[in-house]
Every structure is written in structure tokens, then in C-alpha cells.
mmCIF file of C-alpha atoms in Angstrom:
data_model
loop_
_atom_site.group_PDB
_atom_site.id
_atom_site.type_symbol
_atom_site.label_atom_id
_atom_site.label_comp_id
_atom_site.label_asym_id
_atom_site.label_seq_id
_atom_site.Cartn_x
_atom_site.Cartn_y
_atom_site.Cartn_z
ATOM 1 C CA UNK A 13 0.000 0.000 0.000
ATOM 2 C CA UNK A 14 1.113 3.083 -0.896
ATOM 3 C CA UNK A 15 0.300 6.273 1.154
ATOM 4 C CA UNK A 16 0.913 10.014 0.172
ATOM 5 C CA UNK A 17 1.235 12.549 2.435
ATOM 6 C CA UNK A 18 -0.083 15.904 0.991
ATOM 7 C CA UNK A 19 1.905 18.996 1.673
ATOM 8 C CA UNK A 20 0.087 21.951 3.524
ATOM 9 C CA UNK A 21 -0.008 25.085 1.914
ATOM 10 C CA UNK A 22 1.906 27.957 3.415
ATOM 11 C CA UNK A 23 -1.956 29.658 3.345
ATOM 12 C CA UNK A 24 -3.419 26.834 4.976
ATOM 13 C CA UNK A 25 -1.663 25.387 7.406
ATOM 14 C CA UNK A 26 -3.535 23.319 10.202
ATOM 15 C CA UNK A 27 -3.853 24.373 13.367
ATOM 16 C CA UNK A 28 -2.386 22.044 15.022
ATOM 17 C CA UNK A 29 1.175 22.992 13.695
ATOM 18 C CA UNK A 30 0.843 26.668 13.939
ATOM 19 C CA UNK A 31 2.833 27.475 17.526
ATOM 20 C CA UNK A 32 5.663 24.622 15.757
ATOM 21 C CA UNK A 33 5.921 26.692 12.870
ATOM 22 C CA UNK A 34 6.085 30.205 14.258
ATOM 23 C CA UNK A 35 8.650 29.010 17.035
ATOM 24 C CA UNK A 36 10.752 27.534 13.852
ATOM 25 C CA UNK A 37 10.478 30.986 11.970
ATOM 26 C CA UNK A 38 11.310 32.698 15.326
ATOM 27 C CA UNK A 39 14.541 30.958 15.923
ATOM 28 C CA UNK A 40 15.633 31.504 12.242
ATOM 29 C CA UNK A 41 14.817 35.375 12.334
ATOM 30 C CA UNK A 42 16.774 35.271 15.918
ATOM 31 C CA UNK A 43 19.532 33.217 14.488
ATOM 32 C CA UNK A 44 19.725 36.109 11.252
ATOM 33 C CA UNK A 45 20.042 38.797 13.942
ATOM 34 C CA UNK A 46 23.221 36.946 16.022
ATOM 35 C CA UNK A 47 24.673 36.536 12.845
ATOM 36 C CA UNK A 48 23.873 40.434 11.246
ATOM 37 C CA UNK A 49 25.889 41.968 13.832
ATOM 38 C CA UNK A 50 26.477 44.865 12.126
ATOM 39 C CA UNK A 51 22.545 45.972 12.326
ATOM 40 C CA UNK A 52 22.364 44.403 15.656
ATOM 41 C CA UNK A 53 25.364 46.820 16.941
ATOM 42 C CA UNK A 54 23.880 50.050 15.055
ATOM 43 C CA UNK A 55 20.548 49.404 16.611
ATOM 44 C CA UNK A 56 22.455 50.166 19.678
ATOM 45 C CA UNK A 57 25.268 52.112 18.883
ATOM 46 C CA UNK A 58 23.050 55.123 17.389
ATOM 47 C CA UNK A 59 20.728 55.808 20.015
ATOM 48 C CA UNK A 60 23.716 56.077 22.360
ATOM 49 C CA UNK A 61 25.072 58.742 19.945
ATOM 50 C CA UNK A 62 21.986 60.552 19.006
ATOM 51 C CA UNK A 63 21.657 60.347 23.428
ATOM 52 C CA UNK A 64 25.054 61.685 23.988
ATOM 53 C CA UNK A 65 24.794 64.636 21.114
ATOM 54 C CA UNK A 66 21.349 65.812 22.075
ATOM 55 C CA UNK A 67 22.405 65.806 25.960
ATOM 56 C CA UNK A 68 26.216 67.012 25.612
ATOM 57 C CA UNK A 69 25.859 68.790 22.646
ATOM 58 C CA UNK A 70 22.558 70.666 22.153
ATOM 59 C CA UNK A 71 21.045 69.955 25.855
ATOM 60 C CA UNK A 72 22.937 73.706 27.940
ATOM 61 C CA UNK A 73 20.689 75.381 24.893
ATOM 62 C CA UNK A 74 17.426 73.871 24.808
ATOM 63 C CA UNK A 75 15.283 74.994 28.065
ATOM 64 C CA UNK A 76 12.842 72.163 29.007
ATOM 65 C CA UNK A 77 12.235 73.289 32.774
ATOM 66 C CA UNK A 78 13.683 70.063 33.626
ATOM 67 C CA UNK A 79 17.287 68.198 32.918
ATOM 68 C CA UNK A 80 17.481 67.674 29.562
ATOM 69 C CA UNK A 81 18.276 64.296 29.843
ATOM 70 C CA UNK A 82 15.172 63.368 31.837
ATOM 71 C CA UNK A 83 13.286 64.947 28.947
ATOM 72 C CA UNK A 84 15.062 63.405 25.712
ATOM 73 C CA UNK A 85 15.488 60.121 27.166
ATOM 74 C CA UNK A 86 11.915 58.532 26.184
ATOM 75 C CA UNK A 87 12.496 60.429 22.739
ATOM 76 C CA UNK A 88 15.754 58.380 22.291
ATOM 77 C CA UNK A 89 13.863 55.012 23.435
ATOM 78 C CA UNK A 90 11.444 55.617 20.607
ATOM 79 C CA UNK A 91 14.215 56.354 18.255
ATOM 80 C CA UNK A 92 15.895 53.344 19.380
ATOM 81 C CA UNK A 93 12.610 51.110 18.382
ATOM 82 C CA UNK A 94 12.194 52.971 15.371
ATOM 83 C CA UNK A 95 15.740 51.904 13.954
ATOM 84 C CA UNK A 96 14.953 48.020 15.397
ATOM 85 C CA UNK A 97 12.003 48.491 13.322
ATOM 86 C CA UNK A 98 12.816 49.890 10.270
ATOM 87 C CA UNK A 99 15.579 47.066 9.864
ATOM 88 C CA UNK A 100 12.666 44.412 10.011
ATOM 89 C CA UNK A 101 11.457 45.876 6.587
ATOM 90 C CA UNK A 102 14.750 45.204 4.916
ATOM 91 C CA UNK A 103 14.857 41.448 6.740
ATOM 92 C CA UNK A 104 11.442 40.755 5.157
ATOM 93 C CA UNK A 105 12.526 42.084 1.585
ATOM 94 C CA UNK A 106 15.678 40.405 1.170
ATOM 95 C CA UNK A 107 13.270 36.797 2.540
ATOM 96 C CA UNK A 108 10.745 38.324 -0.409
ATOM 97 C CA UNK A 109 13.159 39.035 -3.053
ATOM 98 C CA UNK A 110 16.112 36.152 -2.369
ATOM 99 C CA UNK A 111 13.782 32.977 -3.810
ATOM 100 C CA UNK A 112 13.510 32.020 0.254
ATOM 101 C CA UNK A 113 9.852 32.513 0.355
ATOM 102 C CA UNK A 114 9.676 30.476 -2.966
ATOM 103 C CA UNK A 115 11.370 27.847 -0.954
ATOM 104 C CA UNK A 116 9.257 27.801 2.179
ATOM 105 C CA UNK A 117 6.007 27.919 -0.315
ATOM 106 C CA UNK A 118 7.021 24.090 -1.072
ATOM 107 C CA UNK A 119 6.769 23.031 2.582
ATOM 108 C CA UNK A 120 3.966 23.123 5.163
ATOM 109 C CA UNK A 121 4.208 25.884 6.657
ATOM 110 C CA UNK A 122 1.924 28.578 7.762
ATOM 111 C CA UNK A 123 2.128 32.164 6.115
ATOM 112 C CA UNK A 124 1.572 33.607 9.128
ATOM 113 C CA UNK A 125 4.638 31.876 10.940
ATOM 114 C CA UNK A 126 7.067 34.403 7.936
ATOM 115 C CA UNK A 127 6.044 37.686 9.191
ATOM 116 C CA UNK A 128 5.714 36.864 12.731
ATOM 117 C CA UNK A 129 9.205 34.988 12.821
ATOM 118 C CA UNK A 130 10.874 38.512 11.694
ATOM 119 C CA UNK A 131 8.635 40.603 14.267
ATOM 120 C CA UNK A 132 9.721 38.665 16.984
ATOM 121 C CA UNK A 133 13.108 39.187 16.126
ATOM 122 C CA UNK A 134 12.315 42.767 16.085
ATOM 123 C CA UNK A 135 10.875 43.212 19.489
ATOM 124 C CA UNK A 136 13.650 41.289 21.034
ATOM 125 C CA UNK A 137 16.307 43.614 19.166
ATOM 126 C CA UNK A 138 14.194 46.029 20.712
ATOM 127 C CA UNK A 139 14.171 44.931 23.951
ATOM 128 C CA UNK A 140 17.661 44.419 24.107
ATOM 129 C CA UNK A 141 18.820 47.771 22.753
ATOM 130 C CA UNK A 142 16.246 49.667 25.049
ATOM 131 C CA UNK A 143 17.713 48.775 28.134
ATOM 132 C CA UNK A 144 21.556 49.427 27.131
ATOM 133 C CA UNK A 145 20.234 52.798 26.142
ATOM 134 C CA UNK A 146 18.384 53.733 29.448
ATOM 135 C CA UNK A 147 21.301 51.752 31.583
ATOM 136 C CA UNK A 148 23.166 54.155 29.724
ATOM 137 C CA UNK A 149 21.268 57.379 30.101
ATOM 138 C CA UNK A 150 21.163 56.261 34.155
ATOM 139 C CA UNK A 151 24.993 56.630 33.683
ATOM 140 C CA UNK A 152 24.934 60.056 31.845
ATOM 141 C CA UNK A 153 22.442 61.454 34.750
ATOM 142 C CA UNK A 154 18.961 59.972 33.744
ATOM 143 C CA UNK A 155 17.204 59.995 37.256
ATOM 144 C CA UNK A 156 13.709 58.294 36.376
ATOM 145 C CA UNK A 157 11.141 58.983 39.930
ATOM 146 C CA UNK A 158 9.000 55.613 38.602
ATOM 147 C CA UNK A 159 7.864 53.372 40.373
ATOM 148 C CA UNK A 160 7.628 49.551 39.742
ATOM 149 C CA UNK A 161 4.250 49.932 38.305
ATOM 150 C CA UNK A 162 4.932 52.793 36.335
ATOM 151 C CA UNK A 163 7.986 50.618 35.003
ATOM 152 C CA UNK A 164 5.605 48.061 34.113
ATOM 153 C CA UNK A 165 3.308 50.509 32.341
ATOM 154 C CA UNK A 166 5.639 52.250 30.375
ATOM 155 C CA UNK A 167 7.461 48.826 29.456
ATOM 156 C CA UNK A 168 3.744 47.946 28.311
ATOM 157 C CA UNK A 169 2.994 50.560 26.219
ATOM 158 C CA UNK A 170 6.542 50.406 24.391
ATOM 159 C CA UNK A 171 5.665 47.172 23.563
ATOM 160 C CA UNK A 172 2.417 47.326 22.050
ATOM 161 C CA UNK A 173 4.316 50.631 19.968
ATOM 162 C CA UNK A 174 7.038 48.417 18.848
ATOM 163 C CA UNK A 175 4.930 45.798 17.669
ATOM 164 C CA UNK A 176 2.741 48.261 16.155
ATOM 165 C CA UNK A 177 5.816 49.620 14.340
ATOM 166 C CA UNK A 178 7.438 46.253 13.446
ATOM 167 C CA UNK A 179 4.790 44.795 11.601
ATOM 168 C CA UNK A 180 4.420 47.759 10.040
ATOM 169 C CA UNK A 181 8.028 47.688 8.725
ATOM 170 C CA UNK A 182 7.045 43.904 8.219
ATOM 171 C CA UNK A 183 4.464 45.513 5.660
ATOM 172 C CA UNK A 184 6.527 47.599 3.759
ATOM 173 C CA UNK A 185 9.354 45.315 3.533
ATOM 174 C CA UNK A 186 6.510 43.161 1.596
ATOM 175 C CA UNK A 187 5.405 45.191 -0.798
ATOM 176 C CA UNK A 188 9.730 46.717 -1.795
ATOM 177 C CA UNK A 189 11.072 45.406 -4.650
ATOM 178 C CA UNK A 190 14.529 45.211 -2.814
ATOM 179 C CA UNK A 191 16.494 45.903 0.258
ATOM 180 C CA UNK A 192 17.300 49.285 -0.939
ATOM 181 C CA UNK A 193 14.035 49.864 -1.384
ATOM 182 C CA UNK A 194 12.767 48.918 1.445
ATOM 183 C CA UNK A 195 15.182 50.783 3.452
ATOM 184 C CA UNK A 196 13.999 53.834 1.764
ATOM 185 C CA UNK A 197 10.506 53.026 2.312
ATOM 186 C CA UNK A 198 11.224 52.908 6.283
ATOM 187 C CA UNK A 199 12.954 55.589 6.431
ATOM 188 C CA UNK A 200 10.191 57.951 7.661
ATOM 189 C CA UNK A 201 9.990 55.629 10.568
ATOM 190 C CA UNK A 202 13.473 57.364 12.008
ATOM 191 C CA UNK A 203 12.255 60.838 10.529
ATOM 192 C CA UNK A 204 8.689 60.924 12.174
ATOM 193 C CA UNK A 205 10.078 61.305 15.998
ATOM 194 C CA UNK A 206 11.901 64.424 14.936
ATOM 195 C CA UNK A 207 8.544 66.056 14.555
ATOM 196 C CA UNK A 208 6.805 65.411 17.853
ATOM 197 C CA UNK A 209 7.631 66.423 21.274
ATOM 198 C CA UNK A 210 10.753 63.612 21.440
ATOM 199 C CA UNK A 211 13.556 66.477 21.668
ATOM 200 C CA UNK A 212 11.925 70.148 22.114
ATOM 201 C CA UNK A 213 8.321 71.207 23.695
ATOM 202 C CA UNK A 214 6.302 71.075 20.870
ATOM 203 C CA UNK A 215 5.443 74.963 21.974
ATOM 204 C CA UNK A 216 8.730 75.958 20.991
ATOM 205 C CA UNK A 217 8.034 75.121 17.334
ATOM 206 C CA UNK A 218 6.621 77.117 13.918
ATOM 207 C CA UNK A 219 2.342 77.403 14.683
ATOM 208 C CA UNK A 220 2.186 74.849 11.105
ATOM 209 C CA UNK A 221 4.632 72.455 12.393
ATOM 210 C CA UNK A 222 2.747 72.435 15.979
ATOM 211 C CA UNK A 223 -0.262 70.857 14.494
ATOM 212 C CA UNK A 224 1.452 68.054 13.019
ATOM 213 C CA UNK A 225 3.382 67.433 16.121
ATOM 214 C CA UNK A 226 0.707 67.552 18.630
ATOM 215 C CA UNK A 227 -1.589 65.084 16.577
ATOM 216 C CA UNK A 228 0.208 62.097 15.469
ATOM 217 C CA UNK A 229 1.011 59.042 17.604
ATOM 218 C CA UNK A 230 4.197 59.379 18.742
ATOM 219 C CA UNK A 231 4.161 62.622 20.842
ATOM 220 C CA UNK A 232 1.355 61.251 23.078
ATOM 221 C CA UNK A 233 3.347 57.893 23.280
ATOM 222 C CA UNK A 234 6.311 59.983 24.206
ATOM 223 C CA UNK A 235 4.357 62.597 26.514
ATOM 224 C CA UNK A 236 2.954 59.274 28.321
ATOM 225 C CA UNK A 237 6.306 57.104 29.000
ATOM 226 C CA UNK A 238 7.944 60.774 29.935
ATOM 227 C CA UNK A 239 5.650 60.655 32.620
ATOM 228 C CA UNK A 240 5.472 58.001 33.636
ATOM 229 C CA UNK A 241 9.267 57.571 34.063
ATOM 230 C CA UNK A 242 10.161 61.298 35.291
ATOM 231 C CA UNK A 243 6.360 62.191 37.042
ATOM 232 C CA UNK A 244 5.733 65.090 34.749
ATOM 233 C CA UNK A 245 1.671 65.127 34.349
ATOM 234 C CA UNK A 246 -0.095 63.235 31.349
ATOM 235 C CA UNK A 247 -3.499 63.758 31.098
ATOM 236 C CA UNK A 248 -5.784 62.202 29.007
ATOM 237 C CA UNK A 249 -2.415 61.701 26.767
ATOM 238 C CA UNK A 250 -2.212 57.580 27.873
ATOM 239 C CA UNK A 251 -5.324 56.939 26.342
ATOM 240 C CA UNK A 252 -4.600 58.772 23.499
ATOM 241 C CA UNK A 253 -1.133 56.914 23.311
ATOM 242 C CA UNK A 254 -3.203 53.338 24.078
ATOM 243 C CA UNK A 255 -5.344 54.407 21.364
ATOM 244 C CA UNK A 256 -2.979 54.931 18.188
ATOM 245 C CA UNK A 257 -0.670 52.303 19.295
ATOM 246 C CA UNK A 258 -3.784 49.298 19.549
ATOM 247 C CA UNK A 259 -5.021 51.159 16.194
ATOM 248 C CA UNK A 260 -2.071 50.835 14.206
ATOM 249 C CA UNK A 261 -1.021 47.303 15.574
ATOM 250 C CA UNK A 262 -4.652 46.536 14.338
ATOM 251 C CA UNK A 263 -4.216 47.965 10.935
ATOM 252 C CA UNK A 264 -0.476 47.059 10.199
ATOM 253 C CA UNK A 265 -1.226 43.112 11.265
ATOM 254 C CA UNK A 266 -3.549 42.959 8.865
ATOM 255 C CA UNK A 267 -2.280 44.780 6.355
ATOM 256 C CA UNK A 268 0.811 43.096 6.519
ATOM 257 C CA UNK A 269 -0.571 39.270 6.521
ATOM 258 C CA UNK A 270 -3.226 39.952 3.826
ATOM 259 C CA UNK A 271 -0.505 41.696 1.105
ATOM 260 C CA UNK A 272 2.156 38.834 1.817
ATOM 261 C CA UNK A 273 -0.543 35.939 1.378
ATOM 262 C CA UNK A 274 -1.813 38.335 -1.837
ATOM 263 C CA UNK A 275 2.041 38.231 -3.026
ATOM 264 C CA UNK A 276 2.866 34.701 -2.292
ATOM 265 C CA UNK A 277 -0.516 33.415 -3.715
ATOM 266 C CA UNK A 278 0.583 33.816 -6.818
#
């Protein structure tokens, strides 16, 4: 007797074998980012020296009624994720443009298990850069007033923002034609904290620039871990952050799963 054993599309995979499958894609995308040290050490390296220009360079001129480095600090934690993320989109292009999704379309494995394999990665680049960068900033004078539950909040809400953001990059690394490309295409992603309250009150900016700064996601995500690390008052500005962050997670997850099944279905 002769039996066949039908393969599982990467579309359709039971079930049963989804947590096997996304812990296999996990440990490859982990694996990539031991062996890509060179992103791996950037992620790091350039928060440290976007910390130590903003505090020793620009921070005796910039008036925040506080330490400087109390206030840039959460900017330069959202910088940090936004560089983790932005090299997820590049990961997922050179998968999408390399033949290796080709190859995984011939085994059984969910399509799912791709993206989420990278995203992981991301958030535990992430995590990993994020606390060098505020052991540092303790270091260079960062005196945080939280307490364990802020801590826990604040580590929270960073985390739903970098997953927002890293399936997001996991998006546009889908739809780029190549690594450069994608690169390119994420490159907003470092740009965007620049305009919000990361580095100067938003006050201190042009009336036409304060609009756009006071109403996108990242100042209130900003304004929310600032106080909740340093105790300078928040508002209604959590919820707001909770908001855009569970919002764009939302959108970006299934954005991102529905235009790499429409890409590999092909």
C-alpha cells in the first residue's frame, strides 16, 4: 500500500502545527540577527550617539524646565525602536526578493509563521537595545522617579508601539522590490520622531509644524512614558497613546498578513 502525504499550503496550514511553525520561523529570524551583527550593533550604537549629542551637545541650549536628559530620554527610546524596526522591513525584503519565500512555499508551513518569525526578532532587538540605552542614560544622569508599576506601564505601552511599528516595517518590507528599497521606504519611521515632542516642547516650534506634532502618535506615546518615568503630568495623553498604538497594531497586522498571502498566492 502506498500512502501520500499531501503537503500543507503555506496559506493553509492546520492548526495544530501553527505554535511549531512560528517558534521555527522565530529561531531563524533570531539566528539572522546573532549573525547580522552589524545591524544588531547600530541598533544600539546610534541611540547612544543621538543620546550623547542631544544631551552634551545641544542639551545647555534647549530649556525644558527640567534636565534635559530626563526629557530626551523617552524620545531616544522611541528612536531606538524605530531603527529596530525599520531594519525588520529590509529582513522581510531580502526573505521576499532572495527565492527564500519560494522555498518555504514548497513546505507546510503557515504564512503567518514568515512575518511573525521577523517581528519577533524585532521586538527582542528592541528589547535588548532599550535597556543598554536607558542603563546608559542612568549613567549620563537619567534619574527616572517611577515606580515599579509605572515601570511596568511604560514597558507595556513600548511594547504594544514596537509591535505596532514592526509589523508595520514587516508591511513595507513586503510590498519593496529590494532591500534598498525597502530601506527607503522605512525611512520615515526614524524621521517621524523628529517632529513630535521627542527632543523640544512642541510649543517651541513654527504654529504649522505644531499641528502636526501635537496630533500624530508618537508625541502622546512619548508625553505618556515621559511621565510616567520622570512624574511630569499626562493627562488624558495615555489613552490617546493606548489608542494609536492598539489602532495601528490593528491595521499594520492585517495589512501586513493579507498583502504577503496576496504576493505569495501567486
Amino acid at each position: 500500500m502506498t500512502t501520500t502525504t499531501a503537503a500543507v499550503s503555506p496559506t493553509h496550514g492546520g492548526s495544530a502545527n501553527a505554535v511549531g511553525d512560528t517558534l521555527t520561523m522565530i529561531g531563524r529570524s533570531i539566528r539572522l540577527t546573532r549573525r547580522n551583527t552589524d545591524t544588531l550593533v547600530m541598533s544600539i550604537v546610534l541611540p547612544l550617539l543621538m543620546m550623547g549629542l542631544f544631551v552634551y551637545v545641544f542639551g545647555g541650549a534647549i530649556d525644558t524646565g527640567t534636565a534635559y536628559i530626563n526629557y530626551v530620554v523617552p524620545g531616544i527610546v522611541l528612536l531606538c525602536t524605530g531603527y529596530g524596526a525599520s531594519s525588520t522591513a529590509m529582513s522581510v525584503a531580502s526573505d521576499m526578493t532572495s527565492g527564500m519565500i519560494d522555498r518555504l512555499r514548497s513546505l507546510p508551513i503557515r504564512s503567518s509563521a514568515v512575518l511573525t518569525g521577523h517581528v519577533t526578532a524585532s521586538v527582542a532587538r528592541n528589547a535588548l537595545a532599550t535597556t543598554i540605552v536607558i542603563v546608559a542614560a542612568i549613567a549620563m544622569g537619567f534619574r527616572p522617579t517611577a515606580t515599579l508599576s509605572d515601570w511596568a506601564l511604560a514597558a507595556g505601552l513600548l511594547l504594544l508601539y514596537v509591535l505596532a511599528m514592526s509589523w508595520l516595517a514587516a508591511g513595507l518590507g513586503v510590498i519593496a522590490r529590494s532591500v534598498e528599497s525597502a530601506s527607503v521606504l522605512s525611512f520615515f519611521m526614524l524621521f517621524v520622531p523628529y517632529l513630535s515632542s521627542a527632543f523640544v516642547p512642541t510649543d517651541t516650534m513654527p504654529s504649522f509644524l505644531q499641528g502636526i506634532s501635537e496630533h500624530q502618535p508618537i508625541t502622546p506615546v512619548i508625553e505618556t512614558v515621559r511621565g510616567l518615568l520622570t512624574g511630569t503630568p499626562i493627562g488624558d495623553r495615555g489613552w490617546v497613546a493606548l489608542a494609536w498604538t492598539v489602532g495601528i497594531l490593528v491595521v499594520t497586522f492585517t495589512g501586513s498578513t493579507w498583502l504577503y498571502r496576496h504576493r505569495t498566492s501567486g
